[in-house]
């Protein structure tokens, strides 16, 4: 059977790892996590804010300055004035983030060129491209040669993202053949290769960058205190003029602040960006380790730990200005975690949580079982056994059960349902009988759990295979197991398609006689308890037919069929002769006090030779007639014919006891009771079973006992399934009880042992 794959719900982890690697690769390549990445970075930055160095100072051409000095662009003599003022204030270097690529009034241009020359420390803006990342357009915004003659140039090329944020800045850009440093690099005095980018460290609190209005500078209100020995960047700072960017963690601000932030970064050190690969690779390594763990809790621990560390490590590294992206790595953790949780969730529905065995849902989902037979085992007292054990012993008990059920086929996958139900698939042609009987025999020895011994009784039901769904076939197997338990059989085959079919009934009948001859029919004996003395004082003989292919067939099934077609004679003769033959020995063993009951359909009472044959049988086995009781069913027929009643009279004269079986289910008027010369009433189990719960059943049983006693009859209650019922019956002064609580129908050998044990116990 190829059900072994079901045993391991977790598949090979490597496929999961591979898919995770591919997914995080795609994730990283398309930059899917950018938004989250930025958000995480801003969150981390907020933990380590730092103030500006103070080496870089900003002069803002702001709305106030524009109001005072007129619209932009200004006449260049104003910029010349600013250069002069800064120069006087002792600025270390002057950076003009202002476009001087076009000519203006000649006098103004001249004034600016002269101021630049006077200073000798001026750097002015050149721009070769601008735009969002990947879409920037080339422009040529170099300052006029008149200005650059005595000034350096710096690149103001920036690349902004979806948010209009500038996360990285080049050290320098190539303009034609010239390598032009970026404002940030130039301000910080750091040299770096062209087009190589460095990340801007936005943990800088931009509000700490010293900034002044151009209006105050031009008005002469600022001086050495603000500018001496510092590098000054002058640029527009008005929403009307644009050049606004999003500063992560701060909000909208102007280009000059972005350049300042870039400069501040480089002043602290050379920042480096490693992209997303290291994070993703580290995550995959940790995931691989996690998947190697045997226990799910360890796997979960390693995965969570990995994700937490990956989230925290950048905090430490960014202090050293080392930047890398973590979202593709976190994504990998999320994928694996999600997949494992999903698998577990999915598997949970198919696994019995207490034992880890696949459950019955798993069985019904097991498509390969469609062409196999289903065997269901039901432990009747499993729950009680569990209740008697210390908590958390279910797994141990189940292990013992599985060890026994697995005898003969260790490879077999056993599915576990609730409350002591187990099931498995089997070859439909397998000879079940011997195997199941052997398994049942194994359960005769008590299981040992936590130093306690636990008695388990098991019955099996088999569904051989049909076109129905696995769920309904399983249900049938379970019903068969229940029927087996009810009928005192070890196992039973559920085969509704053949059993219900008329041709099977016919063939069953034709087979019954042959079955008796072949020895397939045998007799089981169910003990009867005397409720006053608490001794086994009798038994009922019950016919059993173990069909070689179909397994045990319920007595009610073949008895009813035989009765309906007047074929019951041979069966009755067979059971009677077996029972009488055995009774003699049992009477002796029980010390003379023993009653053997045999079922007989009242319809047989028309057979005139019956009384003669019976007395011959009793004589042959040396059994006194008073040790035999005939339990009559279908007695309603008796009242219409005086014949049957006559025969009962003759039997009574012989000394044989007569019991009215299944009392309560058919005709049971007082008149009827008086007319049938019985000496015993057997209350039907359908009433007795309910007396612990149902008041009306209790009343019915109680009044029947009183009525029977008043007529001089003794009373047997059948269907005493629970100890409690036996106790209630005793209180009700019922004479005898029969039922599972006392004993199931068993072989004659078992009954003999039972009686001996009973005698020894009561003698002691
Ligand atoms: P019955 O004579 O009423 O027999 C009692 C039935 O109740 C038996 O079923 C027995 O196994 C079952 N039983 C005993 N204790 C309990 C209990 O505590 N709980 C429950 N639920 N059931 C209990 P079985 O052996 O299947 O027999 C069914 C019927 O078939 C018998 O009912 C009887 O009417 C008939 N039968 C059995 N053997 C013979 C026979 O040799 N000749 C005739 N004519 N009829 C027979
Ligand atoms: Mg009976
Ligand atoms: Mg009965």
XYZ file of C-alpha atoms in Angstrom, residues 98 104 211 221 263 365 377 412 471 559 613 682 703 709 742:
15
model
C 22.273 79.476 -8.853
C 22.049 89.041 -18.333
C 20.414 78.879 7.753
C 22.946 92.168 9.503
C 27.844 67.320 2.661
C -9.231 12.600 1.372
C -11.640 -0.604 14.579
C 0.254 0.225 7.229
C -16.634 9.194 3.760
C -33.010 -15.801 11.629
C -37.976 -34.983 19.752
C -38.137 -11.389 29.125
C -44.844 -2.201 36.149
C -44.625 -11.283 39.628
C -22.763 -8.885 32.675
